[in-house]
mmCIF file of C-alpha atoms in Angstrom:
data_model
loop_
_atom_site.group_PDB
_atom_site.id
_atom_site.type_symbol
_atom_site.label_atom_id
_atom_site.label_comp_id
_atom_site.label_asym_id
_atom_site.label_seq_id
_atom_site.Cartn_x
_atom_site.Cartn_y
_atom_site.Cartn_z
ATOM 1 C CA UNK A 27 19.204 -14.033 -13.740
ATOM 2 C CA UNK A 28 19.286 -10.820 -11.915
ATOM 3 C CA UNK A 29 16.216 -9.582 -13.799
ATOM 4 C CA UNK A 30 14.315 -12.707 -12.531
ATOM 5 C CA UNK A 31 15.330 -12.095 -8.895
ATOM 6 C CA UNK A 32 14.351 -8.454 -9.206
ATOM 7 C CA UNK A 33 10.974 -9.375 -10.732
ATOM 8 C CA UNK A 34 10.432 -11.897 -7.936
ATOM 9 C CA UNK A 35 11.339 -9.368 -5.194
ATOM 10 C CA UNK A 36 9.141 -6.810 -6.735
ATOM 11 C CA UNK A 37 5.978 -9.320 -6.880
ATOM 12 C CA UNK A 38 6.840 -10.567 -3.509
ATOM 13 C CA UNK A 39 6.905 -7.079 -2.164
ATOM 14 C CA UNK A 40 3.607 -6.212 -3.762
ATOM 15 C CA UNK A 41 1.908 -9.428 -2.411
ATOM 16 C CA UNK A 42 3.294 -8.854 1.049
ATOM 17 C CA UNK A 43 1.980 -5.328 1.196
ATOM 18 C CA UNK A 44 -1.514 -6.340 0.013
ATOM 19 C CA UNK A 45 -1.577 -9.250 2.590
ATOM 20 C CA UNK A 46 -0.521 -6.815 5.369
ATOM 21 C CA UNK A 47 -3.097 -4.236 4.406
ATOM 22 C CA UNK A 48 -5.775 -6.905 4.231
ATOM 23 C CA UNK A 49 -4.712 -8.238 7.681
ATOM 24 C CA UNK A 50 -4.818 -4.734 9.340
ATOM 25 C CA UNK A 51 -8.266 -4.120 7.779
ATOM 26 C CA UNK A 52 -9.567 -7.371 9.207
ATOM 27 C CA UNK A 53 -8.116 -6.662 12.630
ATOM 28 C CA UNK A 54 -9.622 -3.115 12.637
ATOM 29 C CA UNK A 55 -13.044 -4.645 11.647
ATOM 30 C CA UNK A 56 -12.885 -7.243 14.411
ATOM 31 C CA UNK A 57 -11.846 -4.478 16.973
ATOM 32 C CA UNK A 58 -14.654 -2.347 15.825
ATOM 33 C CA UNK A 59 -17.243 -5.173 16.032
ATOM 34 C CA UNK A 60 -15.839 -5.972 19.440
ATOM 35 C CA UNK A 61 -16.148 -2.511 20.697
ATOM 36 C CA UNK A 62 -19.714 -1.988 19.242
ATOM 37 C CA UNK A 63 -20.753 -5.307 20.994
ATOM 38 C CA UNK A 64 -19.496 -3.988 24.296
ATOM 39 C CA UNK A 65 -21.148 -0.602 23.694
ATOM 40 C CA UNK A 66 -24.607 -2.334 22.892
ATOM 41 C CA UNK A 67 -24.401 -4.232 26.250
ATOM 42 C CA UNK A 68 -23.815 -1.084 28.107
ATOM 43 C CA UNK A 69 -19.974 -1.989 28.796
ATOM 44 C CA UNK A 70 -19.127 1.559 27.859
ATOM 45 C CA UNK A 71 -15.703 1.730 29.695
ATOM 46 C CA UNK A 72 -14.402 -1.503 27.886
ATOM 47 C CA UNK A 73 -15.784 -0.225 24.592
ATOM 48 C CA UNK A 74 -13.984 3.105 25.054
ATOM 49 C CA UNK A 75 -10.570 1.386 25.362
ATOM 50 C CA UNK A 76 -11.130 -0.208 21.899
ATOM 51 C CA UNK A 77 -12.347 2.919 20.378
ATOM 52 C CA UNK A 78 -9.457 5.046 21.668
ATOM 53 C CA UNK A 79 -7.023 2.440 20.497
ATOM 54 C CA UNK A 80 -8.413 2.510 17.094
ATOM 55 C CA UNK A 81 -8.482 6.448 16.884
ATOM 56 C CA UNK A 82 -5.113 7.047 18.559
ATOM 57 C CA UNK A 83 -3.026 4.128 17.274
ATOM 58 C CA UNK A 84 -4.582 3.047 14.030
ATOM 59 C CA UNK A 85 -6.107 6.434 13.006
ATOM 60 C CA UNK A 86 -9.234 4.475 12.098
ATOM 61 C CA UNK A 87 -12.769 5.790 12.895
ATOM 62 C CA UNK A 88 -16.305 5.974 11.632
ATOM 63 C CA UNK A 89 -18.917 8.688 12.180
ATOM 64 C CA UNK A 90 -20.918 6.293 14.373
ATOM 65 C CA UNK A 91 -18.013 5.464 16.431
ATOM 66 C CA UNK A 92 -17.271 9.207 17.063
ATOM 67 C CA UNK A 93 -20.797 9.626 18.316
ATOM 68 C CA UNK A 94 -20.464 6.697 20.580
ATOM 69 C CA UNK A 95 -17.227 8.062 22.079
ATOM 70 C CA UNK A 96 -18.871 11.456 22.610
ATOM 71 C CA UNK A 97 -21.699 9.762 24.338
ATOM 72 C CA UNK A 98 -19.389 7.875 26.637
ATOM 73 C CA UNK A 99 -17.349 10.912 27.486
ATOM 74 C CA UNK A 100 -20.465 12.921 28.265
ATOM 75 C CA UNK A 101 -21.670 10.290 30.573
ATOM 76 C CA UNK A 102 -18.386 10.408 32.410
ATOM 77 C CA UNK A 103 -18.644 14.062 32.703
ATOM 78 C CA UNK A 104 -15.672 14.725 30.358
ATOM 79 C CA UNK A 105 -17.253 17.379 28.346
ATOM 80 C CA UNK A 106 -14.003 18.525 26.837
ATOM 81 C CA UNK A 107 -13.415 15.179 25.068
ATOM 82 C CA UNK A 108 -17.176 14.876 24.235
ATOM 83 C CA UNK A 109 -16.743 18.227 22.431
ATOM 84 C CA UNK A 110 -13.636 17.031 20.626
ATOM 85 C CA UNK A 111 -15.255 13.795 19.214
ATOM 86 C CA UNK A 112 -18.275 15.798 18.104
ATOM 87 C CA UNK A 113 -16.150 18.443 16.488
ATOM 88 C CA UNK A 114 -14.243 15.598 14.689
ATOM 89 C CA UNK A 115 -17.569 14.198 13.583
ATOM 90 C CA UNK A 116 -18.562 17.637 12.292
ATOM 91 C CA UNK A 117 -15.511 17.615 10.105
ATOM 92 C CA UNK A 118 -17.042 14.579 8.401
ATOM 93 C CA UNK A 119 -20.636 15.499 8.621
ATOM 94 C CA UNK A 120 -21.289 19.220 9.231
ATOM 95 C CA UNK A 121 -24.701 18.907 10.793
ATOM 96 C CA UNK A 122 -26.067 21.975 12.736
ATOM 97 C CA UNK A 123 -27.447 19.763 15.448
ATOM 98 C CA UNK A 124 -23.887 18.895 16.317
ATOM 99 C CA UNK A 125 -22.994 22.668 16.809
ATOM 100 C CA UNK A 126 -25.938 22.975 19.181
ATOM 101 C CA UNK A 127 -24.703 19.974 21.183
ATOM 102 C CA UNK A 128 -21.240 21.386 21.415
ATOM 103 C CA UNK A 129 -22.577 24.719 22.509
ATOM 104 C CA UNK A 130 -24.560 23.056 25.299
ATOM 105 C CA UNK A 131 -21.453 20.963 26.499
ATOM 106 C CA UNK A 132 -19.119 24.009 26.574
ATOM 107 C CA UNK A 133 -21.796 26.297 27.763
ATOM 108 C CA UNK A 134 -20.815 28.746 25.131
ATOM 109 C CA UNK A 135 -23.527 30.111 22.802
ATOM 110 C CA UNK A 136 -21.191 32.055 20.517
ATOM 111 C CA UNK A 137 -18.736 29.392 19.263
ATOM 112 C CA UNK A 138 -16.847 30.357 16.110
ATOM 113 C CA UNK A 139 -15.316 28.230 13.365
ATOM 114 C CA UNK A 140 -18.532 26.130 12.675
ATOM 115 C CA UNK A 141 -19.907 28.226 9.891
ATOM 116 C CA UNK A 142 -19.951 26.173 6.575
ATOM 117 C CA UNK A 143 -20.568 27.979 3.331
ATOM 118 C CA UNK A 144 -21.772 26.521 0.107
ATOM 119 C CA UNK A 145 -18.304 26.874 -1.321
ATOM 120 C CA UNK A 146 -16.944 25.004 1.716
ATOM 121 C CA UNK A 147 -19.445 22.109 1.202
ATOM 122 C CA UNK A 148 -18.557 21.882 -2.512
ATOM 123 C CA UNK A 149 -14.896 21.825 -1.662
ATOM 124 C CA UNK A 150 -15.446 19.092 0.798
ATOM 125 C CA UNK A 151 -17.362 17.124 -1.781
ATOM 126 C CA UNK A 152 -14.410 17.339 -4.181
ATOM 127 C CA UNK A 153 -11.799 16.650 -1.507
ATOM 128 C CA UNK A 154 -13.714 13.475 -0.508
ATOM 129 C CA UNK A 155 -13.441 12.176 -3.976
ATOM 130 C CA UNK A 156 -9.800 13.355 -4.372
ATOM 131 C CA UNK A 157 -8.371 9.809 -5.150
ATOM 132 C CA UNK A 158 -11.082 9.144 -7.701
ATOM 133 C CA UNK A 159 -10.704 12.589 -9.402
ATOM 134 C CA UNK A 160 -6.849 12.223 -9.456
ATOM 135 C CA UNK A 161 -7.291 8.606 -10.771
ATOM 136 C CA UNK A 162 -9.581 9.779 -13.560
ATOM 137 C CA UNK A 163 -7.102 12.546 -14.722
ATOM 138 C CA UNK A 164 -4.196 10.110 -14.504
ATOM 139 C CA UNK A 165 -6.125 7.583 -16.648
ATOM 140 C CA UNK A 166 -6.876 10.274 -19.246
ATOM 141 C CA UNK A 167 -3.292 11.464 -19.132
ATOM 142 C CA UNK A 168 -2.114 7.869 -19.846
ATOM 143 C CA UNK A 169 -4.490 7.615 -22.882
ATOM 144 C CA UNK A 170 -3.420 10.881 -24.222
ATOM 145 C CA UNK A 171 0.281 9.971 -23.915
ATOM 146 C CA UNK A 172 -0.409 6.694 -25.676
ATOM 147 C CA UNK A 173 -2.478 8.364 -28.369
ATOM 148 C CA UNK A 174 0.423 10.891 -29.001
ATOM 149 C CA UNK A 175 2.884 8.058 -29.318
ATOM 150 C CA UNK A 176 0.609 6.179 -31.651
ATOM 151 C CA UNK A 177 0.034 9.265 -33.931
ATOM 152 C CA UNK A 178 3.387 10.937 -33.359
ATOM 153 C CA UNK A 179 3.917 11.419 -37.085
ATOM 154 C CA UNK A 180 0.654 13.234 -37.461
ATOM 155 C CA UNK A 181 0.861 15.035 -34.022
ATOM 156 C CA UNK A 182 3.725 17.281 -35.162
ATOM 157 C CA UNK A 183 2.285 20.600 -33.985
ATOM 158 C CA UNK A 184 2.303 22.096 -30.477
ATOM 159 C CA UNK A 185 -1.558 22.280 -30.313
ATOM 160 C CA UNK A 186 -1.815 18.483 -30.220
ATOM 161 C CA UNK A 187 0.088 18.509 -27.000
ATOM 162 C CA UNK A 188 -2.169 21.052 -25.174
ATOM 163 C CA UNK A 189 -4.617 18.405 -23.877
ATOM 164 C CA UNK A 190 -1.839 16.353 -22.529
ATOM 165 C CA UNK A 191 -0.301 19.391 -20.648
ATOM 166 C CA UNK A 192 -3.618 20.397 -19.257
ATOM 167 C CA UNK A 193 -4.247 16.864 -17.932
ATOM 168 C CA UNK A 194 -0.708 16.919 -16.221
ATOM 169 C CA UNK A 195 -1.856 20.226 -14.646
ATOM 170 C CA UNK A 196 -5.216 19.034 -13.517
ATOM 171 C CA UNK A 197 -3.758 15.784 -12.169
ATOM 172 C CA UNK A 198 -1.025 17.737 -10.185
ATOM 173 C CA UNK A 199 -3.706 20.151 -8.834
ATOM 174 C CA UNK A 200 -6.012 17.357 -7.730
ATOM 175 C CA UNK A 201 -3.355 15.372 -6.188
ATOM 176 C CA UNK A 202 -1.568 18.362 -4.215
ATOM 177 C CA UNK A 203 -4.288 20.911 -3.591
ATOM 178 C CA UNK A 204 -7.583 19.067 -3.279
ATOM 179 C CA UNK A 205 -7.214 18.386 0.292
ATOM 180 C CA UNK A 206 -9.318 19.649 3.271
ATOM 181 C CA UNK A 207 -7.588 22.155 5.598
ATOM 182 C CA UNK A 208 -6.195 20.920 8.835
ATOM 183 C CA UNK A 209 -8.639 21.819 11.728
ATOM 184 C CA UNK A 210 -8.473 21.843 15.377
ATOM 185 C CA UNK A 211 -10.514 22.553 18.496
ATOM 186 C CA UNK A 212 -9.623 24.889 21.260
ATOM 187 C CA UNK A 213 -9.038 22.721 24.465
ATOM 188 C CA UNK A 214 -7.002 24.943 26.551
ATOM 189 C CA UNK A 215 -8.747 26.837 29.305
ATOM 190 C CA UNK A 216 -8.316 29.755 28.845
ATOM 191 C CA UNK A 217 -6.663 30.108 25.517
ATOM 192 C CA UNK A 218 -4.963 33.221 24.566
ATOM 193 C CA UNK A 219 -5.302 34.392 20.810
ATOM 194 C CA UNK A 220 -2.443 36.593 19.724
ATOM 195 C CA UNK A 221 -1.871 38.564 16.547
ATOM 196 C CA UNK A 222 1.938 37.441 16.498
ATOM 197 C CA UNK A 223 3.712 34.162 17.615
ATOM 198 C CA UNK A 224 5.248 35.767 20.640
ATOM 199 C CA UNK A 225 4.198 36.630 24.089
ATOM 200 C CA UNK A 226 4.823 40.214 23.305
ATOM 201 C CA UNK A 227 2.123 40.267 20.512
ATOM 202 C CA UNK A 228 -1.164 41.985 20.806
ATOM 203 C CA UNK A 229 -3.945 40.111 22.563
ATOM 204 C CA UNK A 230 -6.831 39.450 20.144
ATOM 205 C CA UNK A 231 -9.095 37.528 22.473
ATOM 206 C CA UNK A 232 -9.042 35.300 25.562
ATOM 207 C CA UNK A 233 -11.250 32.286 24.862
ATOM 208 C CA UNK A 234 -12.630 29.163 26.497
ATOM 209 C CA UNK A 235 -12.585 25.601 24.904
ATOM 210 C CA UNK A 236 -14.807 24.578 22.123
ATOM 211 C CA UNK A 237 -13.960 26.860 19.304
ATOM 212 C CA UNK A 238 -13.049 25.232 15.914
ATOM 213 C CA UNK A 239 -10.137 26.753 13.949
ATOM 214 C CA UNK A 240 -8.354 26.099 10.696
ATOM 215 C CA UNK A 241 -4.588 25.561 11.258
ATOM 216 C CA UNK A 242 -2.544 27.213 8.550
ATOM 217 C CA UNK A 243 0.943 26.469 9.680
ATOM 218 C CA UNK A 244 3.143 25.527 12.592
ATOM 219 C CA UNK A 245 6.010 27.694 14.132
ATOM 220 C CA UNK A 246 7.927 26.582 17.189
ATOM 221 C CA UNK A 247 5.331 26.463 19.948
ATOM 222 C CA UNK A 248 2.642 28.219 17.955
ATOM 223 C CA UNK A 249 -0.002 27.409 15.459
ATOM 224 C CA UNK A 250 -0.952 30.015 12.822
ATOM 225 C CA UNK A 251 -4.823 29.934 12.669
ATOM 226 C CA UNK A 252 -7.708 31.558 11.106
ATOM 227 C CA UNK A 253 -9.686 33.534 13.741
ATOM 228 C CA UNK A 254 -12.716 34.832 12.075
ATOM 229 C CA UNK A 255 -11.356 36.650 8.972
ATOM 230 C CA UNK A 256 -7.915 37.482 10.509
ATOM 231 C CA UNK A 257 -4.704 35.637 10.923
ATOM 232 C CA UNK A 258 -3.871 34.798 14.543
ATOM 233 C CA UNK A 259 -1.590 32.576 16.666
ATOM 234 C CA UNK A 260 -2.404 30.126 19.465
ATOM 235 C CA UNK A 261 0.031 27.993 21.567
ATOM 236 C CA UNK A 262 0.048 24.433 20.312
ATOM 237 C CA UNK A 263 -0.679 23.127 23.884
ATOM 238 C CA UNK A 264 -4.075 24.884 23.612
ATOM 239 C CA UNK A 265 -5.279 23.212 20.307
ATOM 240 C CA UNK A 266 -6.187 19.638 19.673
ATOM 241 C CA UNK A 267 -6.042 18.668 15.955
ATOM 242 C CA UNK A 268 -9.128 16.998 14.659
#
């Protein structure tokens, strides 16, 4: 009897979770369609309310939505927000024209942090497929374990377990390390870049908004970032995460 109740609760929880997720997706789709409709009829302020709600509260956005938000912010004269939305778009689609636009908005021709190497592009390609890659390794791992169990009498030597151990390692790496780094954009004006997370540290540079940085860690009121090829620290209030 207890097993029946447990099975019922498990199935009910799964069905409820799927229903809630489906409902949220439909709500987000409706909200996006409403916002796009307002944007297309030049009701930019009303559209922005929907876009900001989806981005800030639901953490839902699309590349096209970010470009529209940048367009609206630029029209309002809020170049800082426009640069933020473009930088967030750049994280999804590293297009050189986006860098040019951000430089124009910030009036800074020498922004750092937007350089993307071939290695970075390849890692981004892999990280975009993280779930699929992890799923493939997990599936192969399951097949490997079943095979070992089925042929357990013949698989009596350590060498037969090497593929299974490698698949465990690959699945672990894909699930835990195949993630894009956390990035942010400098929004403080001006922003002081230090060599240590303290006011007594050495000043590396005093910069204006627009620079894109990789956030390595967080400590008290400071972010540890990559500044060029060196480790640096910036106050959290001066950085907005992308």
